[in-house]
Short mmCIF file of C-alpha atoms in Angstrom, two decimals:
data_model
loop_
_atom_site.label_atom_id
_atom_site.label_comp_id
_atom_site.label_asym_id
_atom_site.label_seq_id
_atom_site.Cartn_x
_atom_site.Cartn_y
_atom_site.Cartn_z
CA MET A 1 0.00 0.00 0.00
CA THR A 2 1.31 3.48 -0.90
CA ASP A 3 0.98 5.88 2.02
CA ALA A 4 -0.46 9.37 1.53
CA VAL A 5 2.51 10.96 3.33
CA ARG A 6 6.19 10.38 2.45
CA PHE A 7 9.28 11.54 4.31
CA ASN A 8 12.30 11.95 2.04
CA VAL A 9 15.80 12.36 3.43
CA GLU A 10 18.95 12.56 1.34
CA PRO A 11 21.72 10.36 2.79
CA PRO A 12 24.41 12.49 4.50
CA GLY A 13 27.98 12.71 3.32
CA ALA A 14 30.86 13.40 5.74
CA ARG A 15 29.42 14.03 9.23
CA ASP A 16 29.89 17.34 11.02
CA ARG A 17 31.07 16.14 14.44
CA TRP A 18 30.98 19.60 16.00
CA SER A 19 27.36 20.13 14.88
CA VAL A 20 26.45 16.74 16.30
CA LEU A 21 28.27 17.46 19.58
CA PHE A 22 26.15 20.55 20.23
CA ARG A 23 22.98 19.23 18.56
CA PRO A 24 20.95 18.87 21.80
CA VAL A 25 21.45 22.60 22.37
CA LEU A 26 21.23 23.83 18.79
CA VAL A 27 17.85 22.18 18.23
CA ILE A 28 16.20 23.95 21.18
CA PRO A 29 14.97 27.04 19.31
CA HIS A 30 13.19 24.88 16.74
CA ALA A 31 11.86 22.49 19.36
CA ILE A 32 10.27 25.40 21.27
CA ILE A 33 8.37 26.26 18.11
CA VAL A 34 7.43 22.92 16.55
CA GLY A 35 8.30 20.46 19.30
CA GLY A 36 11.09 17.92 19.50
CA PRO A 37 10.97 14.38 18.20
CA PHE A 38 10.55 12.96 21.73
CA VAL A 39 9.78 15.72 24.26
CA GLY A 40 9.28 19.46 24.19
CA PHE A 41 11.00 22.11 26.27
CA GLY A 42 9.72 24.33 29.07
CA GLY A 43 6.11 24.41 30.27
CA GLY A 44 2.67 25.05 28.82
CA ALA A 45 2.68 25.62 25.07
CA PHE A 46 6.45 25.31 24.91
CA ARG A 47 6.39 21.76 26.23
CA THR A 48 4.54 20.68 23.06
CA GLY A 49 5.88 23.41 20.77
CA ALA A 50 3.97 26.61 20.21
CA LEU A 51 3.03 25.87 16.59
CA ARG A 52 2.37 22.23 17.39
CA LEU A 53 -0.14 23.25 20.01
CA LEU A 54 -1.81 25.52 17.45
CA ALA A 55 -1.87 22.67 14.92
CA ILE A 56 -3.53 20.35 17.44
CA THR A 57 -6.08 23.07 18.22
CA SER A 58 -6.69 23.51 14.46
CA ALA A 59 -7.29 19.77 14.11
CA ILE A 60 -9.86 19.82 16.90
CA LEU A 61 -11.68 22.72 15.24
CA ASP A 62 -11.48 20.91 11.89
CA TRP A 63 -12.91 17.73 13.47
CA PHE A 64 -16.05 19.59 14.59
CA ALA A 65 -16.32 21.41 11.26
CA ILE A 66 -16.07 18.21 9.18
CA VAL A 67 -18.43 16.22 11.40
CA PHE A 68 -21.10 18.92 11.35
CA THR A 69 -20.61 20.54 7.93
CA GLY A 70 -18.59 17.99 5.92
CA ARG A 71 -15.83 20.51 5.27
CA PRO A 72 -12.69 21.57 7.17
CA ILE A 73 -11.97 25.20 7.98
CA ALA A 74 -10.23 26.37 4.81
CA GLY A 75 -7.89 28.88 6.46
CA LEU A 76 -6.29 26.27 8.70
CA GLN A 77 -5.12 23.77 6.09
CA GLN A 78 -2.12 25.70 4.80
CA PHE A 79 -1.00 26.45 8.32
CA LYS A 80 -0.97 22.72 9.22
CA ARG A 81 1.02 21.93 6.09
CA LEU A 82 3.61 24.60 6.93
CA TYR A 83 3.89 23.30 10.49
CA LEU A 84 4.29 19.65 9.54
CA CYS A 85 6.89 20.29 6.83
CA TRP A 86 8.85 22.44 9.23
CA ARG A 87 8.61 19.74 11.87
CA ALA A 88 9.87 17.12 9.43
CA ARG A 89 13.02 19.11 8.78
CA VAL A 90 13.61 19.58 12.52
CA MET A 91 13.14 15.89 13.19
CA ALA A 92 15.74 15.03 10.50
CA TYR A 93 18.20 17.40 12.16
CA ALA A 94 17.40 16.45 15.77
CA CYS A 95 17.76 12.72 15.09
CA PHE A 96 21.10 13.02 13.25
CA LEU A 97 19.74 12.16 9.79
CA ARG A 98 21.27 15.38 8.46
CA ASP A 99 23.78 17.91 9.83
CA GLU A 100 22.68 21.11 8.05
CA TYR A 101 20.81 23.51 10.33
CA PRO A 102 17.18 23.67 9.25
CA PRO A 103 15.54 26.96 8.19
CA PHE A 104 12.96 28.64 10.37
CA GLY A 105 9.66 28.25 8.57
CA ASP A 106 9.77 27.18 4.92
CA GLY A 107 12.99 26.78 2.99
CA PRO A 108 15.15 24.30 1.05
CA TYR A 109 16.57 21.40 3.01
CA PRO A 110 17.80 17.89 2.16
CA ALA A 111 14.85 16.41 4.04
CA SER A 112 11.28 17.04 2.92
CA LEU A 113 7.72 15.85 3.50
CA GLU A 114 5.32 14.97 0.69
CA LEU A 115 1.73 15.68 1.71
CA PRO A 116 -1.39 14.86 -0.31
CA ASP A 117 -3.78 17.53 -1.56
CA PRO A 118 -6.73 17.98 0.78
CA PRO A 119 -9.55 15.59 -0.26
CA GLU A 120 -12.50 17.24 -1.93
CA VAL A 121 -14.95 14.97 -0.15
CA ARG A 122 -14.17 13.92 3.44
CA ASP A 123 -14.76 10.43 4.75
CA PHE A 124 -17.27 11.18 7.53
CA LYS A 125 -16.82 7.88 9.34
CA SER A 126 -13.05 8.08 9.27
CA VAL A 127 -13.10 11.62 10.68
CA ALA A 128 -15.72 10.93 13.31
CA LEU A 129 -13.86 7.87 14.53
CA ARG A 130 -10.36 9.38 14.15
CA PRO A 131 -9.61 9.52 17.91
CA LEU A 132 -10.29 5.78 18.18
CA LEU A 133 -8.57 4.87 14.89
CA LEU A 134 -5.40 6.55 16.13
CA VAL A 135 -5.09 4.43 19.30
CA PRO A 136 -3.30 1.42 17.71
CA HIS A 137 -0.85 3.65 15.93
CA LEU A 138 -0.13 5.68 19.08
CA LEU A 139 0.62 2.51 21.04
CA VAL A 140 3.02 1.26 18.38
CA LEU A 141 4.56 4.70 17.98
CA PHE A 142 5.17 5.03 21.72
CA ALA A 143 7.18 1.79 21.77
CA LEU A 144 9.11 2.77 18.61
CA LEU A 145 10.00 6.20 20.00
CA VAL A 146 11.35 4.71 23.20
CA VAL A 147 13.68 2.52 21.17
CA THR A 148 14.54 5.40 18.82
CA LEU A 149 15.49 7.60 21.74
CA LEU A 150 18.07 5.02 22.78
CA VAL A 151 19.24 4.70 19.18
CA CYS A 152 19.65 8.48 18.89
CA ILE A 153 21.74 8.57 22.07
CA GLY A 154 23.96 5.83 20.66
CA SER A 155 24.12 7.69 17.33
CA TRP A 156 25.29 10.86 19.06
CA PHE A 157 28.18 9.03 20.77
CA ARG A 158 29.11 7.17 17.61
CA ILE A 159 29.24 10.24 15.35
CA VAL A 160 31.02 12.40 17.95
CA PHE A 161 33.73 9.82 18.60
CA THR A 162 34.08 8.13 15.19
CA GLY A 163 32.59 10.58 12.67
CA HIS A 164 30.40 7.87 11.20
CA LEU A 165 26.90 6.38 11.64
CA GLY A 166 26.06 2.92 10.41
CA VAL A 167 23.48 2.46 7.68
CA ASN A 168 21.19 0.35 9.87
CA LEU A 169 20.96 2.96 12.63
CA TRP A 170 20.39 5.78 10.12
CA ARG A 171 17.77 3.79 8.25
CA PHE A 172 15.89 2.73 11.42
CA THR A 173 15.74 6.31 12.69
CA ARG A 174 14.55 7.62 9.31
CA ASP A 175 11.86 4.96 9.07
CA VAL A 176 10.52 5.63 12.57
CA MET A 177 10.44 9.38 11.90
CA ALA A 178 8.61 8.72 8.63
CA TYR A 179 6.05 6.62 10.47
CA ALA A 180 5.64 9.27 13.18
CA LEU A 181 4.99 11.93 10.54
CA ARG A 182 2.44 9.77 8.76
CA VAL A 183 0.54 9.26 12.01
CA GLU A 184 0.70 12.94 12.87
CA ALA A 185 -0.61 13.99 9.44
CA TYR A 186 -3.50 11.57 9.88
CA ALA A 187 -4.16 12.84 13.41
CA LEU A 188 -4.21 16.46 12.12
CA LEU A 189 -6.98 15.48 9.63
CA MET A 190 -4.87 16.39 6.61
CA HIS A 191 -6.25 13.36 4.78
CA ASP A 192 -8.49 10.33 5.45
CA ARG A 193 -6.35 7.42 4.24
CA PHE A 194 -5.50 5.11 7.16
CA PRO A 195 -1.67 4.99 7.45
CA SER A 196 0.12 1.67 7.22
CA PHE A 197 1.99 0.15 10.17
CA ALA A 198 4.97 -0.63 7.97
CA LEU A 199 8.16 1.36 8.44
CA SER A 200 8.69 3.51 5.36
CA PRO A 201 7.47 0.94 2.80
CA ASP A 202 8.18 3.16 -0.23
CA VAL A 203 11.87 3.82 0.36
CA GLU A 204 14.17 2.54 -2.37
CA GLU A 205 17.22 0.56 -1.33
CA PRO A 206 19.62 2.27 -3.78
CA VAL A 207 19.40 5.35 -1.53
CA LEU A 208 20.71 3.29 1.37
CA ALA A 209 23.56 2.02 -0.78
CA ARG A 210 24.73 5.58 -1.35
CA GLN A 211 24.49 6.21 2.38
CA ALA A 212 26.79 3.28 3.05
CA SER A 213 29.45 4.34 0.59
#
């Protein structure tokens, strides 16, 4: 099955060990805005990420609008797309998939998120039951993120001390981040296609071969 959302990351070349060394600090400004891959910073809105909190609020408003009118609130859709694409770039940087500092807001970056066009006709049952349909994915995602947190800690040590990261660690992290973004796009009501449980099923192996070289 082809998923509606795809996370594309170009394999990195030589690793920037200094950037990786200070990555936990350098990512904080972005994490305050769009949230980190695992936890946020500070309290209140900043624990989730200011824009992430607004995106969640927008999804709640859209849920009521679609259930009662059949249409989402038009002005909120572009904002959710901007937020999720920004968040995808931050996750690639925070999890050591890339070393380039991501732009604030929109901008070119070697990691990108492909999102589907908003559906013209919404699936009423899918939207109405979305909170329940998300439960299985959230349980799986929680377990995967716990493992990925440990992998990212190991990746930090490995890059800092050796300047390299193995293909398997890089690929696993990328695939979990892709899965997390698919689930989040579904949760934000950006489309109605139920996401697969597979880890990044559409990624082509030649990309990984270039990463290994």
